[in-house]
PDB file of N, CA and C in Angstrom:
ATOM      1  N   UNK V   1     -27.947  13.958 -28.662  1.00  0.00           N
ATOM      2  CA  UNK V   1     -29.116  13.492 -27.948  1.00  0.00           C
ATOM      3  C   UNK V   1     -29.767  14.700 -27.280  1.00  0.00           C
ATOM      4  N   UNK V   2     -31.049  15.119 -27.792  1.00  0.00           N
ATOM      5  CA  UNK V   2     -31.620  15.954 -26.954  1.00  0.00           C
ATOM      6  C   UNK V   2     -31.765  15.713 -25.546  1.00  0.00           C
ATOM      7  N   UNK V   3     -31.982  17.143 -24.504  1.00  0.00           N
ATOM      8  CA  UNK V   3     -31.740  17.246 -23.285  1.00  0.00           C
ATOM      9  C   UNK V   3     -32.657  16.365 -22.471  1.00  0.00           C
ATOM     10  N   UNK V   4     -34.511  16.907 -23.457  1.00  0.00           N
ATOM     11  CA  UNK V   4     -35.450  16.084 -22.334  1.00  0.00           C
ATOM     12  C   UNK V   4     -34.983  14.510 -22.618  1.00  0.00           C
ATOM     13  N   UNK V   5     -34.223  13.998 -23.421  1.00  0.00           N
ATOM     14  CA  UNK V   5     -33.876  12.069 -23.434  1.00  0.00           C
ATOM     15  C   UNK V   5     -33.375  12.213 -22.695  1.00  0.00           C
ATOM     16  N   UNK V   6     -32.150  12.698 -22.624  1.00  0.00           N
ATOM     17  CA  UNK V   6     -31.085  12.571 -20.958  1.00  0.00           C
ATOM     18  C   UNK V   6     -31.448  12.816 -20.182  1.00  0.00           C
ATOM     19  N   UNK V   7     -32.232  13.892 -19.662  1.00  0.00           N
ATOM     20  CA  UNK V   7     -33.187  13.858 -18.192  1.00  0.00           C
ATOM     21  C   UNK V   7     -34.113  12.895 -17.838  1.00  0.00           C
ATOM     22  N   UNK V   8     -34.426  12.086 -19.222  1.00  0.00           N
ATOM     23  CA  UNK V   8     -35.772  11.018 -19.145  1.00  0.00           C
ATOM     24  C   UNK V   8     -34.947   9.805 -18.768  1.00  0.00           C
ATOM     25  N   UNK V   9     -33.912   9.411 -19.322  1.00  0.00           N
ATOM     26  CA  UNK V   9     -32.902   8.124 -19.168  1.00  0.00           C
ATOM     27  C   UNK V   9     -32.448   8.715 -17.574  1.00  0.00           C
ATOM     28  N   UNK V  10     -32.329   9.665 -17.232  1.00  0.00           N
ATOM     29  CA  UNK V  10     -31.222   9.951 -15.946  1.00  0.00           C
ATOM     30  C   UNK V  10     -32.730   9.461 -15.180  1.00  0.00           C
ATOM     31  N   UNK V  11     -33.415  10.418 -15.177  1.00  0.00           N
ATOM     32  CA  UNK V  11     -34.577   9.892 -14.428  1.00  0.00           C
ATOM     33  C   UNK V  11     -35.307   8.299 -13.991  1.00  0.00           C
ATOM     34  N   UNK V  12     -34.915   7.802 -15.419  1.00  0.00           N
ATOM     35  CA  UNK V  12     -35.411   6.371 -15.209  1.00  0.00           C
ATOM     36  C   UNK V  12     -34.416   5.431 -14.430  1.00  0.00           C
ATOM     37  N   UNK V  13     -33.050   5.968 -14.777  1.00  0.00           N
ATOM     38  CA  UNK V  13     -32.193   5.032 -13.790  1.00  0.00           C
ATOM     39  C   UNK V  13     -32.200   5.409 -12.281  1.00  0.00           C
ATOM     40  N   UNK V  14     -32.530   6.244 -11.970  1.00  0.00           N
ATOM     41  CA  UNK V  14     -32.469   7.006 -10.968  1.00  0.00           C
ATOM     42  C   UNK V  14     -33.610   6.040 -10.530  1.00  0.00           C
ATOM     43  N   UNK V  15     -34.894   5.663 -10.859  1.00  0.00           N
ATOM     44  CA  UNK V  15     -35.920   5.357 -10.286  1.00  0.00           C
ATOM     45  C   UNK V  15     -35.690   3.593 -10.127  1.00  0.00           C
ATOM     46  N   UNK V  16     -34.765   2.953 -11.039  1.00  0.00           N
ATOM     47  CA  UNK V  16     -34.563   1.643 -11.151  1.00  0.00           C
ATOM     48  C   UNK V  16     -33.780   1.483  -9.664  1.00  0.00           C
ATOM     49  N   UNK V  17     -32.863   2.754  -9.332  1.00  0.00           N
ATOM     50  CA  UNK V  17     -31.993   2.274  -8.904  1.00  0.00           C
ATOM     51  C   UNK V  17     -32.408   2.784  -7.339  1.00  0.00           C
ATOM     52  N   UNK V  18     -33.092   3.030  -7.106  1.00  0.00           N
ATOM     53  CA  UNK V  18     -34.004   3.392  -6.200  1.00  0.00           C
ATOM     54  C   UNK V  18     -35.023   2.270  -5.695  1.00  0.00           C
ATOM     55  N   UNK V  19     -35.417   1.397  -6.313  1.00  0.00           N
ATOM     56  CA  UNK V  19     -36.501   0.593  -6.414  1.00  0.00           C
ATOM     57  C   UNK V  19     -36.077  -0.458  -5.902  1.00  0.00           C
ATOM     58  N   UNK V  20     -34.678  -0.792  -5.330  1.00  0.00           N
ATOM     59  CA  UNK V  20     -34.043  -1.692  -5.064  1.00  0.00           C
ATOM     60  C   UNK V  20     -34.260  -1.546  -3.438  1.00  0.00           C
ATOM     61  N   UNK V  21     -33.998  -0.888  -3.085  1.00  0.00           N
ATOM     62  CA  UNK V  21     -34.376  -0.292  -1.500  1.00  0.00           C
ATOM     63  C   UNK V  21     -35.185  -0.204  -1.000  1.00  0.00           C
ATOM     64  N   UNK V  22     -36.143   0.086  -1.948  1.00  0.00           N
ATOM     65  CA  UNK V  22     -37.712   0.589  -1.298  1.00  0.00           C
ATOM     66  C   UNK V  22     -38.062  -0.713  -1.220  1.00  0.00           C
ATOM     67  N   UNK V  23     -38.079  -2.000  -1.855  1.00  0.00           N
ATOM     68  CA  UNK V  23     -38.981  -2.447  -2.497  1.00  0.00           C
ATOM     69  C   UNK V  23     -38.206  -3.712  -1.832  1.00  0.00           C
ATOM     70  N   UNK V  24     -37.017  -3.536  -0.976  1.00  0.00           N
ATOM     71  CA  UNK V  24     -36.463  -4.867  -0.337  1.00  0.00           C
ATOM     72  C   UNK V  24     -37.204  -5.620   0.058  1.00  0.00           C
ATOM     73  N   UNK V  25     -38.019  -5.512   1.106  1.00  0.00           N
ATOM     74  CA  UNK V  25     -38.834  -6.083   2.150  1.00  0.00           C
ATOM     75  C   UNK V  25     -40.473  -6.033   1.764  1.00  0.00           C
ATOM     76  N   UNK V  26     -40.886  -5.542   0.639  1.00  0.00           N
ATOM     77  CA  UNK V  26     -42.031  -5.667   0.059  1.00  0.00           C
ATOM     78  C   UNK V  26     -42.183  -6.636  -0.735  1.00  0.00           C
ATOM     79  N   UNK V  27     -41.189  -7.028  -1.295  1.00  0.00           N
ATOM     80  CA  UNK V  27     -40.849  -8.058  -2.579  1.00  0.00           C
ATOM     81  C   UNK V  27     -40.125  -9.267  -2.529  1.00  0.00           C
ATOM     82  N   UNK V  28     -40.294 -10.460  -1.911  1.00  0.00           N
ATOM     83  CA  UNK V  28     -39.585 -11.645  -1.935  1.00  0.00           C
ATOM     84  C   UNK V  28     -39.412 -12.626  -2.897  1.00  0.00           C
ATOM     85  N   UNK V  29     -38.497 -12.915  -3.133  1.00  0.00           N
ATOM     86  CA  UNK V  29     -38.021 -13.710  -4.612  1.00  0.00           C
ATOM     87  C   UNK V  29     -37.313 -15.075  -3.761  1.00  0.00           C
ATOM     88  N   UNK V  30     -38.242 -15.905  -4.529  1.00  0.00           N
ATOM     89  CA  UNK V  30     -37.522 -17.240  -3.929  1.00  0.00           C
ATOM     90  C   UNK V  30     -36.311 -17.707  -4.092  1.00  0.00           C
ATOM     91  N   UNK V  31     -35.217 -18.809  -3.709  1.00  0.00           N
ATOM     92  CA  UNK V  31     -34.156 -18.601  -3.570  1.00  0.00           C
ATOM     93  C   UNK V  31     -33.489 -19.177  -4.604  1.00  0.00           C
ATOM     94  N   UNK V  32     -33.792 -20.178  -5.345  1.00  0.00           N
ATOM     95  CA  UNK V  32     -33.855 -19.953  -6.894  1.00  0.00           C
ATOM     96  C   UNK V  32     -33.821 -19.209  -7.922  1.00  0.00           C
ATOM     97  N   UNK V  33     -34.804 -18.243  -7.387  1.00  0.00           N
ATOM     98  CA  UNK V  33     -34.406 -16.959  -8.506  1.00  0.00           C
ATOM     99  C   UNK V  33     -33.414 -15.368  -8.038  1.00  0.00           C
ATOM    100  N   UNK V  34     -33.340 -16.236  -6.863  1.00  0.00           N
ATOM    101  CA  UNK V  34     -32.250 -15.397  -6.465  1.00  0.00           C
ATOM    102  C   UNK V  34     -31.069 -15.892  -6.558  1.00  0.00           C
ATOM    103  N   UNK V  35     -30.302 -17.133  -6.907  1.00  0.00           N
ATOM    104  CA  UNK V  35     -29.463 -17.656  -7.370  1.00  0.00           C
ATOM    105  C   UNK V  35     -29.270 -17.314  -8.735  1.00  0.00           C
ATOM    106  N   UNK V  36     -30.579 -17.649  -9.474  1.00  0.00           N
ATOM    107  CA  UNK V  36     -30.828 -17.628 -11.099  1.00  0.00           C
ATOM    108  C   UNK V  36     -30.099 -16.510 -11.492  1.00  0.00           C
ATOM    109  N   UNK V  37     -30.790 -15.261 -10.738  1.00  0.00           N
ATOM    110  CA  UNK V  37     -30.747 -13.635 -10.734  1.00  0.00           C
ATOM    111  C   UNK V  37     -28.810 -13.679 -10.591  1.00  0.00           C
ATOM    112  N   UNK V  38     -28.001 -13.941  -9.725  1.00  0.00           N
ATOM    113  CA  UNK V  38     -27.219 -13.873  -9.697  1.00  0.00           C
ATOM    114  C   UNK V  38     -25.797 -14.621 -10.827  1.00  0.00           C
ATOM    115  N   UNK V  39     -26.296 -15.941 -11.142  1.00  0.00           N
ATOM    116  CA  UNK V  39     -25.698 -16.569 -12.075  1.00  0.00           C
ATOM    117  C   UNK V  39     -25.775 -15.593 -13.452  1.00  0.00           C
ATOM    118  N   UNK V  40     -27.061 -15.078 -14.016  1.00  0.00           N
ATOM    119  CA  UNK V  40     -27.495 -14.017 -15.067  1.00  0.00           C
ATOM    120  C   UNK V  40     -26.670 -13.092 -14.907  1.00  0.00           C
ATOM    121  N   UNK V  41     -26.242 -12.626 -14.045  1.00  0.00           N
ATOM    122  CA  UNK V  41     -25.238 -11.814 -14.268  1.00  0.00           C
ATOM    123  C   UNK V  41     -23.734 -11.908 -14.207  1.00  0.00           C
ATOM    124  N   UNK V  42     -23.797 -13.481 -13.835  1.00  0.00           N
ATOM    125  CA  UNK V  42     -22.297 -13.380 -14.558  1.00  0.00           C
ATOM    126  C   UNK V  42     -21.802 -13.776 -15.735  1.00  0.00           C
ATOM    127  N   UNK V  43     -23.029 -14.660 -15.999  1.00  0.00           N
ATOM    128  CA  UNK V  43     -23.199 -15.137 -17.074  1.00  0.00           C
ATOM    129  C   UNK V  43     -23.226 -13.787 -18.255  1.00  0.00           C
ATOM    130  N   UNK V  44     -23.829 -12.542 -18.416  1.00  0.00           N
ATOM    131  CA  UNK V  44     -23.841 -11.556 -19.100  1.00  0.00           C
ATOM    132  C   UNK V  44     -21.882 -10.847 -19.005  1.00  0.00           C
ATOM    133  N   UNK V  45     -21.518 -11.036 -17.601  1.00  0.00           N
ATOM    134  CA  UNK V  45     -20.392 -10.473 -17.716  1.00  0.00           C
ATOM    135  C   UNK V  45     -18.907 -11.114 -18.492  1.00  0.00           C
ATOM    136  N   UNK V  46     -19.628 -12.418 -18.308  1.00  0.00           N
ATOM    137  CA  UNK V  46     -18.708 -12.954 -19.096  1.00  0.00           C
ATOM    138  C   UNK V  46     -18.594 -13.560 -20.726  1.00  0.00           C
ATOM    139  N   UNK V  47     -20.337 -12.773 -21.217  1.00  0.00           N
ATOM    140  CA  UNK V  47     -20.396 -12.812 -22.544  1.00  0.00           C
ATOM    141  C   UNK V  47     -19.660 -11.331 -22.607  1.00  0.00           C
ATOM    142  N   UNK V  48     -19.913 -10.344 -22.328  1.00  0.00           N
ATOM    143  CA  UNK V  48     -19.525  -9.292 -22.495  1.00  0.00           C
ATOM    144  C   UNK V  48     -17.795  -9.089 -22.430  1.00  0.00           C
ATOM    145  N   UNK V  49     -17.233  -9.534 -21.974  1.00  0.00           N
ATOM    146  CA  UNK V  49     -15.367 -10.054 -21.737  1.00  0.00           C
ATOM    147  C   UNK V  49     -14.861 -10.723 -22.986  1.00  0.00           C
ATOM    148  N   UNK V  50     -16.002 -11.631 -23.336  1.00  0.00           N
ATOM    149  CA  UNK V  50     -15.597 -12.221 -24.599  1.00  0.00           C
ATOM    150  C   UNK V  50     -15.951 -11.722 -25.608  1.00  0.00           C
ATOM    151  N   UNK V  51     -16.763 -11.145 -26.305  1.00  0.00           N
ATOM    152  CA  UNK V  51     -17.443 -10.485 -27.242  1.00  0.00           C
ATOM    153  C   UNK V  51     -15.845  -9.432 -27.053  1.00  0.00           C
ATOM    154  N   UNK V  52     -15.514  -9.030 -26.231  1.00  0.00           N
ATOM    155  CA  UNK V  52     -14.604  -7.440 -26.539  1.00  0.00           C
ATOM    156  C   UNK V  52     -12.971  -8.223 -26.735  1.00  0.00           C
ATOM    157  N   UNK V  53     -13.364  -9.261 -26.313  1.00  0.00           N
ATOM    158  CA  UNK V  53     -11.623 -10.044 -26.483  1.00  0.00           C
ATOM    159  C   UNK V  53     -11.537 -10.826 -27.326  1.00  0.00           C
ATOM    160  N   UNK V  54     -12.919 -11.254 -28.058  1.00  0.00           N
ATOM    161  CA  UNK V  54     -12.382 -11.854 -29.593  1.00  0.00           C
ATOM    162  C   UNK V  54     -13.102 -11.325 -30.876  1.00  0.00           C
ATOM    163  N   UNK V  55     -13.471 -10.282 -30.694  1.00  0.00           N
ATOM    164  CA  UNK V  55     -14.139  -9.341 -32.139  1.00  0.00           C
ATOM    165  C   UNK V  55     -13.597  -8.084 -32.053  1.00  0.00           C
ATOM    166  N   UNK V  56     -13.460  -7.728 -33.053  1.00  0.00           N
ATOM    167  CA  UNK V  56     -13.270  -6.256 -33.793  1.00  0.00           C
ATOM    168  C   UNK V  56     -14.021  -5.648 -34.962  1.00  0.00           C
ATOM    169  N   UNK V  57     -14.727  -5.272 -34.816  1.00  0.00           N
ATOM    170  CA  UNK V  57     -15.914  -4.833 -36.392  1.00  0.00           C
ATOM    171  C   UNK V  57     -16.252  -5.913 -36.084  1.00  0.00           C
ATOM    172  N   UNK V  58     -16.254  -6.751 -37.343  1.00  0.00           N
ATOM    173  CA  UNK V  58     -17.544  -7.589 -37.605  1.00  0.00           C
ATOM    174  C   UNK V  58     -16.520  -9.164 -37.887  1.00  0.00           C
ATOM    175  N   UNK V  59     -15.307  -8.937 -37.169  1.00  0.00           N
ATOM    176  CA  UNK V  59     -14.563 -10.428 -37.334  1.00  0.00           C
ATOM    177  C   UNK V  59     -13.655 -10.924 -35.911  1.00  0.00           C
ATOM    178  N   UNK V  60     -13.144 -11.273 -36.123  1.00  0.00           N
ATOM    179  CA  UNK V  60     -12.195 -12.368 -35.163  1.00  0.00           C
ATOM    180  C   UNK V  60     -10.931 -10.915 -35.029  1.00  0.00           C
ATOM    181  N   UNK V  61     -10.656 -10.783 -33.568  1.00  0.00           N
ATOM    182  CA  UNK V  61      -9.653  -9.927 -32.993  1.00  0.00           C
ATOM    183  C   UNK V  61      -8.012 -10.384 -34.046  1.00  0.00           C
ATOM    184  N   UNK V  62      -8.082 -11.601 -33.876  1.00  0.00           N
ATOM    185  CA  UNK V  62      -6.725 -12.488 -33.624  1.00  0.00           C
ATOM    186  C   UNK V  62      -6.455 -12.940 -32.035  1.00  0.00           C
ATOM    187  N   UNK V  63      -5.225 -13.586 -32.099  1.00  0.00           N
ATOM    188  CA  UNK V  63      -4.783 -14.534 -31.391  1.00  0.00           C
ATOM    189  C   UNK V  63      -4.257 -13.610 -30.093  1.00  0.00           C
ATOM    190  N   UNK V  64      -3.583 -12.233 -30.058  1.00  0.00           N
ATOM    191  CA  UNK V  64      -2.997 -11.458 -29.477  1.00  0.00           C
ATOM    192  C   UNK V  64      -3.953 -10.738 -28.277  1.00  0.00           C
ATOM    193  N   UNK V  65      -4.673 -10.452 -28.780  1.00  0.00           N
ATOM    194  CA  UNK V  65      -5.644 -10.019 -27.963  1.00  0.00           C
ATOM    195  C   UNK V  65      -6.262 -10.866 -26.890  1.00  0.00           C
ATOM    196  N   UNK V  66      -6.607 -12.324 -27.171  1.00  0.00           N
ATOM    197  CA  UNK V  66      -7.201 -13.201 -26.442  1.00  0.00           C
ATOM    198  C   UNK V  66      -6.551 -13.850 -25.573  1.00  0.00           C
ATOM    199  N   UNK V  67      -4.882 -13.719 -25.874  1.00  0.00           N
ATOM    200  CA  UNK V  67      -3.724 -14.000 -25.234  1.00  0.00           C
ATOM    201  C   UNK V  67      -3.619 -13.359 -23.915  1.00  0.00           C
ATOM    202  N   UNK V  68      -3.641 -11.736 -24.373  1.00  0.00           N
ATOM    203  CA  UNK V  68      -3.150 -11.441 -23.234  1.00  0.00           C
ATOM    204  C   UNK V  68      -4.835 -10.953 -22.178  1.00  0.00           C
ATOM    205  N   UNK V  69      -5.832 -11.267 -22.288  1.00  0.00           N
ATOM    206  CA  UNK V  69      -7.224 -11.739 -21.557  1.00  0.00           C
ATOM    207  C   UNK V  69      -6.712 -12.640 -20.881  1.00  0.00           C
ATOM    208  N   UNK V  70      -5.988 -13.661 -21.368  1.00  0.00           N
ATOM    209  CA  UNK V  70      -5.921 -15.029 -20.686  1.00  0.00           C
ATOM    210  C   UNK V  70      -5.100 -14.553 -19.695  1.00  0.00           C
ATOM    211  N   UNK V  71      -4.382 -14.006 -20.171  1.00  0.00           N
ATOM    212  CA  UNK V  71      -2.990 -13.672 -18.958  1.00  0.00           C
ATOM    213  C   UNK V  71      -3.653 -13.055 -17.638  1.00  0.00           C
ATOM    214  N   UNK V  72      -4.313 -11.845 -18.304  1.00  0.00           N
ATOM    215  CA  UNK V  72      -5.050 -11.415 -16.962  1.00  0.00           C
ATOM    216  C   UNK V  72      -6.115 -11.814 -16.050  1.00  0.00           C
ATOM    217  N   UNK V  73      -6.609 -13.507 -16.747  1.00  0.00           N
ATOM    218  CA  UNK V  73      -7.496 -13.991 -16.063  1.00  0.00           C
ATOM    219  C   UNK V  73      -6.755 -14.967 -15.320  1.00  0.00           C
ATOM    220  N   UNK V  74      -5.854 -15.422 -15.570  1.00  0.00           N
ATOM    221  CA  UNK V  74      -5.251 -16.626 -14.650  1.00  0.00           C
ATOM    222  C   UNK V  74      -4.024 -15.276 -13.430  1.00  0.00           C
ATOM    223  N   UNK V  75      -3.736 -14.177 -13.565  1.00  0.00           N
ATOM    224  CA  UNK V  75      -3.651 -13.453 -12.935  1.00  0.00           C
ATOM    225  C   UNK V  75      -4.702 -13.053 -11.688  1.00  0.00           C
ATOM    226  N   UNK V  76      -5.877 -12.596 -12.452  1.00  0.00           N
ATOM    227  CA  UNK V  76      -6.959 -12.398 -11.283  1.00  0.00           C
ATOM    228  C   UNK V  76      -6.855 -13.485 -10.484  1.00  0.00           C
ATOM    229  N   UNK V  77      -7.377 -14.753 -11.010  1.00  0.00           N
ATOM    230  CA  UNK V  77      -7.614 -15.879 -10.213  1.00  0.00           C
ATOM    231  C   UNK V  77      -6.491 -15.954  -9.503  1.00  0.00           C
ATOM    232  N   UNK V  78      -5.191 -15.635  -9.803  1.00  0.00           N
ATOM    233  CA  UNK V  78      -3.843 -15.939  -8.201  1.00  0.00           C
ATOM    234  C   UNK V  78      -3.848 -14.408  -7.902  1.00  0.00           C
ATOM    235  N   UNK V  79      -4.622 -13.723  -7.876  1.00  0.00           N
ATOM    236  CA  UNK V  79      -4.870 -12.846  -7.067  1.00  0.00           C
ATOM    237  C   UNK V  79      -3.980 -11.710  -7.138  1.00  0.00           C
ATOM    238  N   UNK V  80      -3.175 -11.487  -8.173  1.00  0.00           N
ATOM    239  CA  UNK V  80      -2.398 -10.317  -8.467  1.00  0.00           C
ATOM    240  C   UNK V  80      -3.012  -9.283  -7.917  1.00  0.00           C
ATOM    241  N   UNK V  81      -1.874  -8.170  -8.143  1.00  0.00           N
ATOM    242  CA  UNK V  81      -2.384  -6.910  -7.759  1.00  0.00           C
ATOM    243  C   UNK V  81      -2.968  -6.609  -8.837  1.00  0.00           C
ATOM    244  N   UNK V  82      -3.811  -5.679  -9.228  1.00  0.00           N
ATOM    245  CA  UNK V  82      -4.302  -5.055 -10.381  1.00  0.00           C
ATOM    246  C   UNK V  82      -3.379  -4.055 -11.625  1.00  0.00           C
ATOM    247  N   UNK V  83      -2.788  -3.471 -10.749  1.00  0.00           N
ATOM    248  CA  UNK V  83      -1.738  -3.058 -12.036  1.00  0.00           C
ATOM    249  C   UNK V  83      -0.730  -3.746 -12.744  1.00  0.00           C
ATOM    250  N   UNK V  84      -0.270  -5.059 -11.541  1.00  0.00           N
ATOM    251  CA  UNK V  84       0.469  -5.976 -12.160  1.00  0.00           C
ATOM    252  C   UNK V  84      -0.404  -6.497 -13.703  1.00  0.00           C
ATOM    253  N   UNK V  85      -1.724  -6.788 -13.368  1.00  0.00           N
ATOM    254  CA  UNK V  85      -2.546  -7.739 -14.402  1.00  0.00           C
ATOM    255  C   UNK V  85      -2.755  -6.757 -15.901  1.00  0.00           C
ATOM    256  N   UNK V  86      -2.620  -5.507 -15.312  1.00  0.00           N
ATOM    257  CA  UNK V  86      -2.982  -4.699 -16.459  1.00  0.00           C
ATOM    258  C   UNK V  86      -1.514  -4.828 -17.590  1.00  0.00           C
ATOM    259  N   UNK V  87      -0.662  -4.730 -16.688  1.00  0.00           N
ATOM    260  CA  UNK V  87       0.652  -4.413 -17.179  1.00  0.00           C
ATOM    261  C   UNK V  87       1.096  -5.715 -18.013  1.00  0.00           C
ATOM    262  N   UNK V  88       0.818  -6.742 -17.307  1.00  0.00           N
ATOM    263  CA  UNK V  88       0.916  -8.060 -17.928  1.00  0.00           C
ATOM    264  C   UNK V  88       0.625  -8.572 -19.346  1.00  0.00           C
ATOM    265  N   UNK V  89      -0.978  -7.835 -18.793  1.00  0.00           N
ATOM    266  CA  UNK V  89      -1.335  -8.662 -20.303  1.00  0.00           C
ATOM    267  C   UNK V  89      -1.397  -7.295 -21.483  1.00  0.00           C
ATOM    268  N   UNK V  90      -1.390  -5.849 -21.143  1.00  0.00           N
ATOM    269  CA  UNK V  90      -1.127  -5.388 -22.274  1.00  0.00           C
ATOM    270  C   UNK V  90       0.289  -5.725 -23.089  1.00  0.00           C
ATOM    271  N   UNK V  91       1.319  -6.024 -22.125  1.00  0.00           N
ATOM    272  CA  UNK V  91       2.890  -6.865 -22.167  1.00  0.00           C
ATOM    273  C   UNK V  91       2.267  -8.058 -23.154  1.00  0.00           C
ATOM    274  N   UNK V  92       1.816  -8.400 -22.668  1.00  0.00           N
ATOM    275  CA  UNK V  92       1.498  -9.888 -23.701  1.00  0.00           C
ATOM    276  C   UNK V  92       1.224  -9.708 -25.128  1.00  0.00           C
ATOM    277  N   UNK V  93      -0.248  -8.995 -25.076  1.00  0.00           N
ATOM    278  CA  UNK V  93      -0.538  -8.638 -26.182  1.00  0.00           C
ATOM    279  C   UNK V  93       0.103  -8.035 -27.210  1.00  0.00           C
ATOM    280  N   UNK V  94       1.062  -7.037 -26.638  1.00  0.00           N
ATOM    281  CA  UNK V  94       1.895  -6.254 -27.320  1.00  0.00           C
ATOM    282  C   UNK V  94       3.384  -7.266 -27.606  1.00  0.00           C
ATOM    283  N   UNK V  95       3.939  -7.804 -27.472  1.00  0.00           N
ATOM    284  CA  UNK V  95       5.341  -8.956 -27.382  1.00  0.00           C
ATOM    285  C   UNK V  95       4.273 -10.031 -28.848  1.00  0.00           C
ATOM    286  N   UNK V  96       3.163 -10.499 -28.554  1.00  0.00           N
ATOM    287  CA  UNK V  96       2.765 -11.408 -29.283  1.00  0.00           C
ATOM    288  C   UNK V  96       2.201 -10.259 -30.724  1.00  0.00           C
ATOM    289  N   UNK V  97       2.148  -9.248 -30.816  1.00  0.00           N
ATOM    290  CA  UNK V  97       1.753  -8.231 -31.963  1.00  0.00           C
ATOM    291  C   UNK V  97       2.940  -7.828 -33.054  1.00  0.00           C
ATOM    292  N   UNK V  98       4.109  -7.390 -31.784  1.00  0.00           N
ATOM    293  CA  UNK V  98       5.679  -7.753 -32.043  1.00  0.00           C
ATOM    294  C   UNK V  98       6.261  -8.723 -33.098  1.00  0.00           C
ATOM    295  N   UNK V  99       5.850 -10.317 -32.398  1.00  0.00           N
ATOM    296  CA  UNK V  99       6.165 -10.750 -32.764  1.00  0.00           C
ATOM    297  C   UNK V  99       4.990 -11.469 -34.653  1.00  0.00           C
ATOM    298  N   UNK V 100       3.907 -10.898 -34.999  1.00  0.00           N
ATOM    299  CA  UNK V 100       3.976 -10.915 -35.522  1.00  0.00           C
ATOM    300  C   UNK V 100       2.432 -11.578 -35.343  1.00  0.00           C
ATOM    301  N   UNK V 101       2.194 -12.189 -34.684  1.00  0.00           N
ATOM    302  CA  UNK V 101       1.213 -13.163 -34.338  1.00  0.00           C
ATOM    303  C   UNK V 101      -0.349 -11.902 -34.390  1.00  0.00           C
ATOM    304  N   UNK V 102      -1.247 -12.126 -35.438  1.00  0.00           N
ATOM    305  CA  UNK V 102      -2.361 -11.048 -35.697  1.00  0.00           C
ATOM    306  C   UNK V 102      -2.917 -10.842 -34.310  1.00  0.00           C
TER     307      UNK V 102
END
């Protein structure tokens, strides 16, 4: 990637992310779309979780992979520590790969 794109992309986030501050108290969004605004993004985060926990190229992960997601989501939710959850479900994934399960 040429240099002036990366100075042009650095620049533009730089200005997005800037625009948030300036522009607090100039700009009111009703509370609807400030709900909306907020649901949209979890809604994106949790297409994005799934898209990486059940595809690989252009097909289905298998069963192993989505396994141990699960593990670390019913982990988060009782509030594990974080390395426990990591440890867990790569444990999972890997025991269910083991055993044979795609």
């Amino acid at each position: 990637m040429p240099l002036i794109a990366v100075l042009a992309l650095a620049a533009g986030t730089y200005a997005f992310r800037l625009a948030g501050p300036v522009l607090r108290h100039r700009l009111r969004l009703p509370g609807r779309l400030r709900h909306l605004l907020s649901v949209a993004a979890t809604v994106l985060l949790i297409a994005l979780v799934a898209t990486s926990a059940l595809t690989e190229g252009q097909g289905f992960a298998g069963w192993a992979r989505p396994a141990g997601v699960l593990v670390a989501g019913i982990l988060t939710l009782r509030k594990a520590p974080f390395p426990l959850i990591v440890v867990l479900a790569a444990a999972t994934t890997a025991i269910l790969r083991l055993l044979g399960v795609p």
